[in-house]
Coordinates of C-alpha atoms in Angstrom, one line a residue:
Chain A
M525 CA -16.2 34.7 -13.7
G526 CA -12.5 35.0 -14.0
K527 CA -11.9 35.5 -10.3
L528 CA -11.4 32.9 -7.7
S529 CA -12.3 34.3 -4.4
K530 CA -10.7 33.0 -1.2
Q531 CA -13.9 31.2 -0.6
D532 CA -13.6 29.5 -4.0
V533 CA -10.1 28.4 -3.3
K534 CA -11.1 27.0 0.1
H535 CA -14.0 25.2 -1.6
V536 CA -11.9 23.5 -4.4
A537 CA -9.2 22.6 -1.9
K538 CA -11.8 20.9 0.2
L539 CA -13.2 19.0 -2.9
A540 CA -9.6 17.9 -3.8
K541 CA -8.8 17.0 -0.2
L542 CA -5.9 19.4 0.1
K543 CA -5.1 21.2 3.3
I544 CA -3.9 24.7 2.7
T545 CA -3.0 27.5 5.0
E546 CA -4.4 31.1 5.1
S547 CA -1.4 32.6 3.4
E548 CA -1.6 29.9 0.7
I549 CA -5.2 30.7 0.1
S550 CA -4.4 34.4 -0.8
K551 CA -1.5 33.3 -3.0
F552 CA -3.5 30.6 -4.9
S553 CA -6.5 32.9 -5.2
R554 CA -4.3 35.5 -7.0
Q555 CA -2.4 33.0 -9.1
L556 CA -5.4 30.9 -10.1
S557 CA -7.5 34.0 -10.9
E558 CA -4.7 35.1 -13.3
I559 CA -4.7 31.8 -15.1
I560 CA -8.5 31.6 -15.3
T561 CA -8.6 35.1 -16.7
Y562 CA -6.1 34.2 -19.3
V563 CA -7.8 31.0 -20.5
E564 CA -11.1 32.9 -20.8
E565 CA -9.8 34.0 -24.2
L566 CA -11.4 30.8 -25.4
N567 CA -14.7 32.7 -25.3
Q568 CA -13.6 34.4 -28.5
A569 CA -13.3 31.1 -30.4
D570 CA -16.3 30.0 -32.5
T571 CA -17.4 26.6 -31.3
S572 CA -20.7 26.4 -33.0
N573 CA -21.4 23.1 -34.8
I574 CA -18.4 21.2 -33.5
E575 CA -18.2 18.2 -31.3
P576 CA -15.9 18.2 -28.2
T577 CA -12.8 16.0 -28.3
S578 CA -11.9 13.9 -25.2
Q579 CA -9.3 11.6 -26.9
T580 CA -7.5 11.4 -30.1
T581 CA -7.1 7.6 -30.8
G582 CA -10.6 7.0 -32.0
L583 CA -10.5 3.7 -30.3
E584 CA -13.7 2.5 -28.7
N585 CA -14.6 -0.3 -26.2
V586 CA -11.2 -2.0 -26.1
T587 CA -11.6 -5.2 -24.3
R588 CA -9.6 -8.2 -23.4
K589 CA -10.4 -11.7 -22.2
D590 CA -11.0 -12.0 -18.5
E591 CA -8.0 -14.2 -17.9
I592 CA -5.6 -14.0 -15.0
T593 CA -2.0 -15.0 -15.4
S594 CA 0.7 -14.7 -12.8
E595 CA 2.4 -12.1 -15.0
E596 CA -0.6 -9.8 -14.7
I597 CA -1.1 -9.8 -11.0
L598 CA 0.9 -8.7 -8.0
T599 CA 1.3 -11.1 -5.1
Q600 CA -0.3 -10.0 -1.8
E601 CA 3.1 -9.3 -0.5
E602 CA 4.0 -7.1 -3.5
A603 CA 0.7 -5.3 -3.3
L604 CA 1.3 -4.4 0.3
S605 CA 5.0 -3.6 -0.1
G606 CA 4.4 0.2 -0.2
A607 CA 2.0 0.3 2.7
K608 CA 3.1 1.9 5.9
K609 CA 0.9 -0.4 8.0
D610 CA -0.7 -3.7 7.2
H611 CA -2.3 -6.4 9.2
N612 CA -3.0 -10.0 8.1
G613 CA -2.8 -9.1 4.5
Y614 CA -4.9 -5.9 4.8
F615 CA -4.0 -2.2 4.5
V616 CA -4.5 -0.5 7.8
V617 CA -6.2 2.9 7.4
D618 CA -7.1 5.7 9.8
A619 CA -10.6 5.6 11.0
V620 CA -12.8 7.8 8.8
L621 CA -15.7 8.0 11.3
T622 CA -15.3 9.9 14.5
Q623 CA -17.1 8.9 17.7
K624 CA -20.0 11.2 18.6
D625 CA -19.8 12.5 22.1
E626 CA -22.7 11.4 24.2
Chain B
M705 CA 38.4 5.7 -22.9
E706 CA 36.4 7.7 -25.3
I707 CA 32.6 7.2 -24.8
P708 CA 30.8 6.5 -28.0
L709 CA 28.3 9.1 -29.2
T710 CA 25.7 6.9 -31.0
I711 CA 24.2 3.4 -30.8
Q712 CA 26.1 2.5 -34.0
E713 CA 29.4 3.6 -32.5
T714 CA 28.7 1.7 -29.3
K715 CA 27.9 -1.5 -31.3
K716 CA 31.0 -1.1 -33.4
G717 CA 33.3 -0.5 -30.4
L718 CA 31.9 -3.5 -28.6
L719 CA 32.3 -5.8 -31.6
E720 CA 35.9 -4.6 -32.2
K721 CA 36.6 -5.1 -28.5
K722 CA 37.7 -1.5 -28.1
F723 CA 35.8 -1.6 -24.8
T724 CA 33.4 -3.8 -22.8
V725 CA 29.9 -3.0 -21.6
V726 CA 31.3 -3.1 -18.0
Q727 CA 33.9 -0.5 -19.0
L728 CA 31.2 1.7 -20.6
V729 CA 29.2 1.6 -17.3
D730 CA 32.4 2.6 -15.5
A731 CA 32.9 5.5 -17.8
Y732 CA 29.4 6.8 -17.5
L733 CA 29.3 6.4 -13.8
S734 CA 32.6 8.2 -13.3
R735 CA 31.3 11.2 -15.3
I736 CA 28.1 11.2 -13.2
E737 CA 30.1 11.1 -10.1
K738 CA 32.4 13.9 -11.2
F739 CA 29.8 16.3 -12.7
D740 CA 26.3 15.5 -11.5
K741 CA 26.6 17.0 -8.0
E742 CA 26.3 20.4 -9.6
L743 CA 23.9 19.5 -12.4
N744 CA 21.5 17.4 -10.2
S745 CA 20.2 15.4 -13.2
F746 CA 19.9 12.0 -11.3
L747 CA 17.7 11.2 -8.4
I748 CA 19.0 7.7 -7.9
L749 CA 21.7 5.5 -9.6
S750 CA 21.1 1.8 -10.2
D751 CA 24.8 0.9 -10.5
E752 CA 24.3 -2.6 -9.0
L753 CA 21.7 -3.5 -11.7
A754 CA 23.7 -1.7 -14.4
Y755 CA 26.8 -3.9 -13.6
S756 CA 24.8 -7.1 -13.6
Q757 CA 23.2 -6.2 -16.9
A758 CA 26.6 -5.2 -18.3
K759 CA 28.1 -8.5 -17.4
Q760 CA 25.3 -10.4 -19.1
A761 CA 25.7 -8.2 -22.2
D762 CA 29.4 -8.8 -22.3
K763 CA 28.8 -12.5 -22.1
L764 CA 26.3 -12.4 -24.9
I765 CA 28.8 -10.5 -27.1
E766 CA 31.5 -13.0 -26.1
D767 CA 29.3 -16.0 -27.0
F768 CA 27.4 -14.8 -30.0
G769 CA 29.3 -11.8 -31.5
K770 CA 27.4 -10.0 -34.1
E771 CA 24.3 -12.2 -33.7
A772 CA 23.8 -11.0 -30.2
F773 CA 22.9 -7.6 -31.6
E774 CA 20.2 -9.1 -33.9
K775 CA 18.3 -10.4 -30.9
H776 CA 19.2 -7.4 -28.7
P777 CA 19.4 -4.3 -30.9
L778 CA 20.2 -2.0 -27.9
L779 CA 22.9 -4.3 -26.4
G780 CA 25.3 -2.2 -24.3
V781 CA 23.3 1.0 -24.8
V782 CA 23.2 2.8 -21.4
V783 CA 19.8 4.3 -20.7
A784 CA 18.5 6.7 -17.9
H785 CA 14.8 6.7 -17.2
K786 CA 12.8 9.7 -16.2
D787 CA 11.7 9.1 -12.6
L788 CA 8.1 8.8 -13.8
F789 CA 8.8 5.4 -15.2
L790 CA 8.3 2.6 -12.7
T791 CA 11.3 0.4 -12.3
K792 CA 10.9 -2.8 -10.3
G793 CA 13.0 -2.6 -7.1
I794 CA 14.4 0.9 -7.8
R795 CA 12.8 3.8 -6.0
T796 CA 10.5 5.9 -8.3
T797 CA 9.4 9.3 -7.0
A798 CA 8.0 11.3 -9.9
A799 CA 10.4 13.9 -8.3
S800 CA 7.7 14.4 -5.6
K801 CA 8.0 14.0 -1.9
V802 CA 4.7 12.2 -2.0
L803 CA 6.5 9.2 -3.4
E804 CA 9.9 9.8 -1.8
N805 CA 10.0 6.2 -0.4
Y806 CA 8.1 4.4 -3.1
V807 CA 9.7 1.3 -4.5
P808 CA 7.6 -0.2 -7.4
A809 CA 6.7 -3.9 -7.5
Y810 CA 6.7 -3.9 -11.3
S811 CA 8.3 -2.1 -14.2
A812 CA 6.7 0.0 -17.0
T813 CA 6.2 -1.7 -20.3
V814 CA 8.7 0.6 -22.0
V815 CA 11.3 -0.1 -19.3
K816 CA 10.9 -3.8 -19.8
R817 CA 11.0 -3.5 -23.6
I818 CA 14.2 -1.4 -23.5
E819 CA 15.8 -3.8 -21.0
K820 CA 14.8 -6.8 -23.2
A821 CA 16.5 -5.2 -26.1
G822 CA 19.8 -5.3 -24.2
A823 CA 20.0 -1.8 -22.8
I824 CA 21.7 -1.1 -19.4
T825 CA 19.7 0.9 -16.8
I826 CA 22.0 3.4 -15.1
G827 CA 19.5 5.4 -13.0
K828 CA 16.5 7.6 -12.7
T829 CA 16.5 11.2 -13.7
N830 CA 15.2 14.3 -12.1
C831 CA 12.2 16.2 -13.5
D832 CA 9.5 18.7 -12.5
A833 CA 7.5 16.9 -9.8
W834 CA 4.7 14.9 -11.6
A835 CA 6.0 16.3 -14.8
H836 CA 4.5 19.7 -14.0
G837 CA 6.7 22.4 -15.4
A838 CA 8.8 23.8 -18.2
S839 CA 12.1 24.4 -16.4
G840 CA 12.9 21.5 -14.1
E841 CA 12.6 23.9 -11.1
N842 CA 9.5 22.3 -9.8
S843 CA 11.3 19.1 -8.6
D844 CA 10.9 18.5 -4.9
F845 CA 14.5 17.4 -4.9
G846 CA 16.0 20.6 -6.2
P847 CA 16.4 22.0 -9.7
T848 CA 18.5 20.5 -12.5
K849 CA 20.9 22.9 -14.2
N850 CA 21.6 23.4 -17.9
P851 CA 24.9 21.6 -18.7
W852 CA 25.9 24.3 -21.3
N853 CA 25.6 27.0 -18.7
K854 CA 24.7 26.3 -15.1
D855 CA 22.9 29.7 -14.6
Y856 CA 20.2 28.5 -17.0
V857 CA 17.4 26.0 -16.8
P858 CA 17.6 22.8 -18.8
G859 CA 13.9 23.0 -19.7
G860 CA 11.3 20.6 -18.4
S861 CA 9.6 18.6 -17.4
S862 CA 12.0 15.9 -18.5
S863 CA 14.9 18.0 -17.3
G864 CA 17.3 15.3 -16.0
S865 CA 16.8 13.1 -19.0
A866 CA 17.8 15.8 -21.5
V867 CA 20.8 16.8 -19.3
S868 CA 21.8 13.1 -19.0
V869 CA 22.2 12.7 -22.8
A870 CA 23.8 16.2 -23.3
S871 CA 26.3 15.5 -20.5
Q872 CA 27.2 12.0 -21.6
F873 CA 25.8 10.4 -18.4
S874 CA 23.9 8.0 -20.6
L875 CA 23.6 7.4 -24.3
I876 CA 19.8 7.6 -24.4
S877 CA 17.1 8.5 -21.9
T878 CA 13.3 8.2 -21.7
G879 CA 10.8 11.0 -21.1
T880 CA 7.2 11.9 -21.2
D881 CA 5.8 14.7 -23.3
T882 CA 2.3 16.0 -22.2
G883 CA 2.7 19.6 -23.5
G884 CA 6.3 19.7 -24.7
S885 CA 8.2 18.0 -21.8
I886 CA 10.5 16.2 -24.1
R887 CA 10.9 18.5 -27.1
Q888 CA 11.5 21.7 -25.0
P889 CA 14.3 20.3 -22.7
A890 CA 15.9 18.6 -25.7
N891 CA 15.9 22.0 -27.4
F892 CA 17.4 23.8 -24.4
C893 CA 20.1 21.1 -24.0
G894 CA 21.1 20.5 -27.7
V895 CA 19.9 16.9 -28.1
V896 CA 17.2 15.2 -30.2
G897 CA 13.9 14.8 -28.4
F898 CA 11.0 12.7 -29.8
K899 CA 7.3 12.6 -28.9
P900 CA 5.4 9.9 -30.8
T901 CA 1.8 9.9 -31.9
Y902 CA -0.5 9.6 -28.9
G903 CA -1.1 6.0 -28.0
V904 CA 1.7 4.4 -30.1
V905 CA 4.0 3.8 -27.1
P906 CA 2.3 2.2 -24.1
R907 CA 1.9 4.3 -21.0
Y908 CA 1.5 1.3 -18.7
G909 CA 3.6 1.7 -15.5
I910 CA 4.4 5.4 -16.0
V911 CA 3.0 7.9 -13.5
A912 CA 0.1 9.5 -15.3
M913 CA -0.1 13.3 -15.7
A914 CA -2.9 14.1 -18.2
S915 CA -4.1 10.9 -19.7
S916 CA -5.4 12.2 -23.0
L917 CA -2.2 14.1 -23.7
D918 CA 0.7 12.0 -22.2
A919 CA 3.0 10.6 -24.8
V920 CA 6.0 8.4 -24.0
G921 CA 9.1 9.3 -25.9
H922 CA 12.9 9.6 -25.5
F923 CA 16.1 11.5 -26.1
G924 CA 19.2 10.7 -28.1
M925 CA 22.2 12.3 -29.7
S926 CA 21.0 11.7 -33.3
V927 CA 17.7 11.2 -35.2
E928 CA 18.9 7.8 -36.1
D929 CA 19.3 6.7 -32.5
V930 CA 15.9 8.0 -31.6
E931 CA 14.4 6.1 -34.5
Q932 CA 16.1 2.9 -33.3
V933 CA 14.8 3.2 -29.8
F934 CA 11.2 3.9 -31.1
K935 CA 11.3 0.6 -32.9
I936 CA 11.7 -1.1 -29.5
T937 CA 9.2 1.0 -27.5
K938 CA 6.2 1.2 -29.8
G939 CA 3.4 -1.3 -30.3
I940 CA 0.4 -3.0 -28.8
D941 CA 0.4 -3.7 -25.1
K942 CA -2.5 -5.5 -23.5
K943 CA -2.0 -3.5 -20.3
D944 CA -2.7 -0.2 -22.0
S945 CA -6.0 -0.1 -23.9
T946 CA -5.3 3.2 -25.5
V947 CA -2.4 1.8 -27.6
A948 CA -3.3 2.3 -31.3
D949 CA -1.6 0.3 -33.9
G950 CA -1.9 2.7 -36.8
K951 CA -0.7 2.2 -40.3
E952 CA 2.6 3.8 -40.7
I953 CA 2.7 6.6 -43.2
K954 CA 5.7 6.1 -45.5
I955 CA 7.5 9.0 -47.1
K956 CA 7.1 9.8 -50.8
D957 CA 10.0 10.7 -53.0
K958 CA 8.8 14.3 -53.3
F959 CA 7.4 16.0 -50.3
K960 CA 6.4 19.3 -49.0
I961 CA 7.2 21.1 -45.7
G962 CA 4.7 23.6 -44.3
I963 CA 5.8 26.7 -42.5
P964 CA 3.0 27.8 -40.1
K965 CA 2.9 31.6 -39.8
E966 CA 1.2 31.4 -36.4
Y967 CA 4.4 29.8 -34.9
F968 CA 6.5 32.9 -35.7
I969 CA 4.8 34.9 -33.0
K970 CA 5.5 38.2 -31.5
G971 CA 8.1 37.8 -28.8
L972 CA 9.9 35.0 -30.7
D973 CA 13.5 35.5 -29.9
S974 CA 15.5 36.8 -32.9
E975 CA 18.3 34.1 -32.5
V976 CA 15.6 31.4 -32.3
E977 CA 13.9 32.7 -35.4
K978 CA 17.2 33.1 -37.3
S979 CA 18.2 29.5 -36.6
V980 CA 14.8 28.1 -37.6
R981 CA 14.9 30.1 -40.9
E982 CA 18.4 28.7 -41.6
A983 CA 17.1 25.2 -41.1
I984 CA 14.3 26.0 -43.6
K985 CA 16.9 27.2 -46.1
I986 CA 18.8 23.9 -45.7
F987 CA 15.7 22.0 -46.8
E988 CA 15.2 24.5 -49.6
K989 CA 18.7 23.8 -50.9
E990 CA 17.9 20.0 -50.7
G991 CA 15.2 20.7 -53.3
I992 CA 12.2 20.3 -50.9
E993 CA 9.1 22.4 -51.6
L994 CA 8.3 24.8 -48.8
V995 CA 4.7 26.0 -48.4
D996 CA 3.4 28.8 -46.1
V997 CA 0.5 27.3 -44.2
S998 CA -1.9 28.6 -41.5
L999 CA -3.1 27.0 -38.3
P1000 CA -5.4 29.7 -37.2
H1001 CA -6.4 28.2 -33.8
T1002 CA -2.8 27.9 -32.6
K1003 CA -3.3 31.0 -30.4
Y1004 CA -5.9 29.1 -28.3
A1005 CA -3.7 26.0 -27.8
I1006 CA -2.2 27.1 -24.5
S1007 CA -5.6 27.9 -23.0
V1008 CA -7.1 24.6 -24.1
Y1009 CA -4.1 22.9 -22.6
Y1010 CA -4.3 24.7 -19.3
I1011 CA -7.9 23.6 -18.9
V1012 CA -7.8 20.0 -20.2
Q1013 CA -4.5 19.1 -18.6
P1014 CA -5.2 20.3 -15.0
A1015 CA -8.6 18.7 -15.2
E1016 CA -6.9 15.3 -16.0
V1017 CA -4.2 16.0 -13.5
S1018 CA -6.7 16.6 -10.7
S1019 CA -8.3 13.3 -11.5
N1020 CA -5.0 11.3 -11.8
L1021 CA -3.5 12.7 -8.6
G1022 CA -6.7 11.8 -6.7
R1023 CA -5.3 8.3 -6.2
Y1024 CA -2.5 9.6 -3.9
D1025 CA -4.1 9.1 -0.5
G1026 CA -1.1 7.9 1.4
V1027 CA -2.8 4.6 2.3
R1028 CA -1.5 1.9 -0.1
Y1029 CA 1.8 3.6 -0.8
G1030 CA 3.4 7.1 -0.6
N1031 CA 2.9 10.0 1.7
R1032 CA -0.2 12.0 2.5
R1033 CA -1.6 14.8 0.3
E1034 CA 0.0 17.4 2.5
T1035 CA 3.3 16.6 0.9
F1036 CA 2.2 17.8 -2.6
G1037 CA 4.3 20.8 -3.7
D1038 CA 2.8 24.1 -4.8
E1039 CA 2.6 23.4 -8.5
A1040 CA 0.8 20.1 -8.0
K1041 CA -1.6 21.9 -5.6
R1042 CA -2.2 24.6 -8.2
R1043 CA -3.0 22.2 -10.9
I1044 CA -5.2 20.0 -8.8
M1045 CA -7.2 23.0 -7.7
L1046 CA -7.4 24.5 -11.2
G1047 CA -8.6 21.2 -12.6
T1048 CA -11.1 20.7 -9.8
Y1049 CA -12.4 24.2 -10.4
V1050 CA -12.9 23.8 -14.2
L1051 CA -14.6 20.5 -13.7
S1052 CA -16.9 21.7 -10.8
A1053 CA -20.6 22.2 -11.0
G1054 CA -21.4 25.5 -12.8
Y1055 CA -18.1 25.8 -14.5
Y1056 CA -17.8 22.6 -16.5
D1057 CA -19.5 23.9 -19.6
A1058 CA -17.8 27.3 -19.5
Y1059 CA -14.3 25.9 -19.2
Y1060 CA -13.9 22.2 -19.7
L1061 CA -16.5 21.6 -22.5
K1062 CA -15.5 24.8 -24.2
A1063 CA -11.8 23.7 -24.2
Q1064 CA -12.7 20.3 -25.6
K1065 CA -14.6 22.0 -28.5
V1066 CA -11.7 24.3 -29.3
R1067 CA -9.5 21.2 -29.1
S1068 CA -11.5 19.9 -32.0
R1069 CA -10.8 23.1 -33.9
I1070 CA -7.1 22.7 -33.4
I1071 CA -7.3 19.1 -34.7
E1072 CA -9.2 20.3 -37.8
D1073 CA -6.5 22.9 -38.5
F1074 CA -3.8 20.2 -38.6
K1075 CA -6.0 17.9 -40.7
K1076 CA -6.5 20.6 -43.3
V1077 CA -2.8 21.5 -43.4
F1078 CA -1.7 17.9 -43.7
E1079 CA -3.8 17.6 -46.8
E1080 CA -1.5 20.1 -48.4
V1081 CA 1.9 19.3 -46.9
D1082 CA 3.7 16.3 -45.5
I1083 CA 5.1 17.8 -42.4
I1084 CA 5.3 21.1 -40.5
L1085 CA 8.5 22.8 -39.4
A1086 CA 8.4 25.3 -36.5
P1087 CA 10.3 26.7 -33.6
V1088 CA 10.1 24.6 -30.3
S1089 CA 10.2 27.3 -27.8
P1090 CA 9.9 31.1 -28.1
T1091 CA 13.3 31.6 -26.4
P1092 CA 16.5 29.7 -25.8
A1093 CA 17.0 28.4 -22.2
F1094 CA 16.1 31.0 -19.7
K1095 CA 17.8 31.8 -16.4
L1096 CA 17.1 29.8 -13.2
G1097 CA 14.5 31.6 -11.1
E1098 CA 13.4 33.9 -14.0
K1099 CA 9.9 32.5 -14.2
A1100 CA 9.7 30.5 -11.0
Q1101 CA 7.5 33.0 -9.1
D1102 CA 5.1 33.5 -11.9
P1103 CA 3.1 30.4 -12.9
L1104 CA 1.4 32.0 -15.9
Q1105 CA 4.7 33.0 -17.4
M1106 CA 6.0 29.5 -16.9
Y1107 CA 2.9 28.1 -18.6
L1108 CA 3.4 30.3 -21.6
A1109 CA 6.8 28.7 -22.2
D1110 CA 4.8 25.8 -23.7
V1111 CA 3.1 27.9 -26.3
L1112 CA 4.6 26.3 -29.4
T1113 CA 4.7 22.7 -28.2
V1114 CA 1.2 22.0 -26.7
A1115 CA -0.7 21.9 -30.0
A1116 CA 1.0 18.6 -31.0
N1117 CA -0.3 17.1 -27.8
I1118 CA -3.7 18.5 -28.1
A1119 CA -4.0 16.9 -31.6
G1120 CA -2.1 13.7 -30.6
I1121 CA 0.4 14.0 -33.5
P1122 CA 4.1 13.1 -33.5
A1123 CA 6.9 15.6 -33.3
I1124 CA 10.6 15.7 -33.0
S1125 CA 12.9 18.5 -31.9
I1126 CA 16.3 18.7 -33.6
P1127 CA 19.3 20.8 -32.6
S1128 CA 20.3 23.5 -35.1
G1129 CA 23.1 25.6 -33.5
F1130 CA 23.9 27.9 -30.7
T1131 CA 23.2 31.4 -29.5
K1132 CA 26.0 34.0 -29.2
K1133 CA 26.1 33.1 -25.5
G1134 CA 26.6 29.4 -26.4
L1135 CA 23.1 28.1 -25.5
P1136 CA 21.6 25.4 -27.8
L1137 CA 19.0 26.2 -30.5
G1138 CA 16.7 24.0 -32.5
F1139 CA 13.5 23.4 -34.4
Q1140 CA 10.7 20.9 -34.4
L1141 CA 9.0 18.8 -37.1
M1142 CA 5.4 17.8 -36.7
G1143 CA 3.5 15.3 -38.8
P1144 CA 0.1 13.6 -39.1
R1145 CA -0.7 10.8 -36.7
F1146 CA 1.5 7.7 -37.4
S1147 CA 3.9 9.6 -39.6
E1148 CA 6.9 9.0 -37.4
Q1149 CA 8.8 7.5 -40.3
K1150 CA 8.5 10.7 -42.2
L1151 CA 9.8 12.7 -39.3
F1152 CA 12.8 10.5 -39.0
E1153 CA 13.6 10.5 -42.7
I1154 CA 13.4 14.3 -42.9
G1155 CA 15.3 14.7 -39.7
K1156 CA 18.1 12.5 -40.9
K1157 CA 18.1 14.3 -44.2
Y1158 CA 18.7 17.6 -42.3
Q1159 CA 21.5 16.1 -40.1
K1160 CA 23.2 14.7 -43.2
A1161 CA 22.9 17.9 -45.1
V1162 CA 24.5 20.0 -42.3
K1163 CA 27.1 17.2 -41.6
W1164 CA 25.8 17.4 -38.0
S1165 CA 27.8 15.6 -35.4
P1166 CA 26.7 14.9 -31.8
K1167 CA 27.9 17.6 -29.3
V1168 CA 28.5 16.9 -25.7
A1169 CA 27.9 19.9 -23.4
F1170 CA 31.4 19.6 -21.7
Q1171 CA 34.4 17.3 -21.7

């Protein structure tokens, strides 16, 4: 551990849907390895008999009534206001499936 | 006209008709126009909105006089919002090219609350893109400069907000503090910066960085001003289910301040240390009992932070797909890419237990440390940053060095406790110095009382970076 190979960087970039260039791969591999090596100092900390903390409020299962007021919703127009392309009240997205050559 | 330095002075001047709110807006805008080309603290100005709000405020004062301020405690107070805060109809970018054309359809809860209290929105401030950074240099729209010396960074990530108050471009400003992003720039710019208990101020409508650490706070010229703004921003919001309504911890007549030895680390700048020790002496003279305390897991705070935070960043930035709004993921800058990949890595199969789970466990140890110390003392006093403001470019090429700039601020976020940074003087070169107070959860009132005590004892008066 402690080292992110170029292969690792390519892999996490793919998982995170980031496109990165060859020169970025070498740069990030070096920089991320340095950071990961640093944070491995945590191995020296004793964590026996302790629960992990994911949040500090202590709140649990906060719910509200399932009521809709005009104040809580965006109009269709508002919801689409940031979209580059829309059609009949829908977001227009690129096709995610490619056609298979016959 | 002379621009007032505090909320109280603003109110007084308006009631005595020394100036109108419209004239105040004129004065702030003319300073911004004159000086901000070089400082780059604003990404967009909302002058049209500001003038319409100012006219309304002037009318309220005209019609109701003093009473107008009872209903609107921030009447005529000019505010700048960090560009992470959504502002309906005003472009909000998080200082990232991903959102360079994004105009929100709604405002953040805090923006609404501050507006409702009568404040005037003057514009949106620059910051490190997505709040990732400790210098302001990670903005996709160019770095912000320190108003005390333009060769130096203003700190980050809430760089523009700190500069705005220090330069008298606004009376107050908002910010977010995930690992020190309010306290550190406040410290570098010579203003008061406040980070509340996690969950006391709603995060709704603010671009999320790391959701278990993000705290919504603000900047002002004095502790008293910061306290007044907190009264407006805090409290339950049905749109943010993490808002906790804790019982406020009131201050006792006699209290103890803890000095944690782990915060006086090797590498702590001598001028920083001297100034903090002087502040300690002030409290001593005031008859306050000082106690040496120990927070042994402090040394692990930065490592916990740089696992938990990027993990949450990678999840929060997953939503930017360029479909519903914003540009595609190619437009993320280097720092965002680094954190997304780092977070994805520590959460990925085979590494989760070794990094993420381990960090969450050490996080519990850090919380335990604070709990133990707060059984003995009321608050903790410590330096904010190991050094005064550093030079532009000094750490820009070395991400790890930049991360280490947060070493003294991240623990408060990890534990979810409130903290405030207060100016205490200047270096020989004329760069601001300061210290921070940290208290148990929901002890904001204690921090304010003790902070005000300090400012009173040193007869502190607000200082603007330049005339």
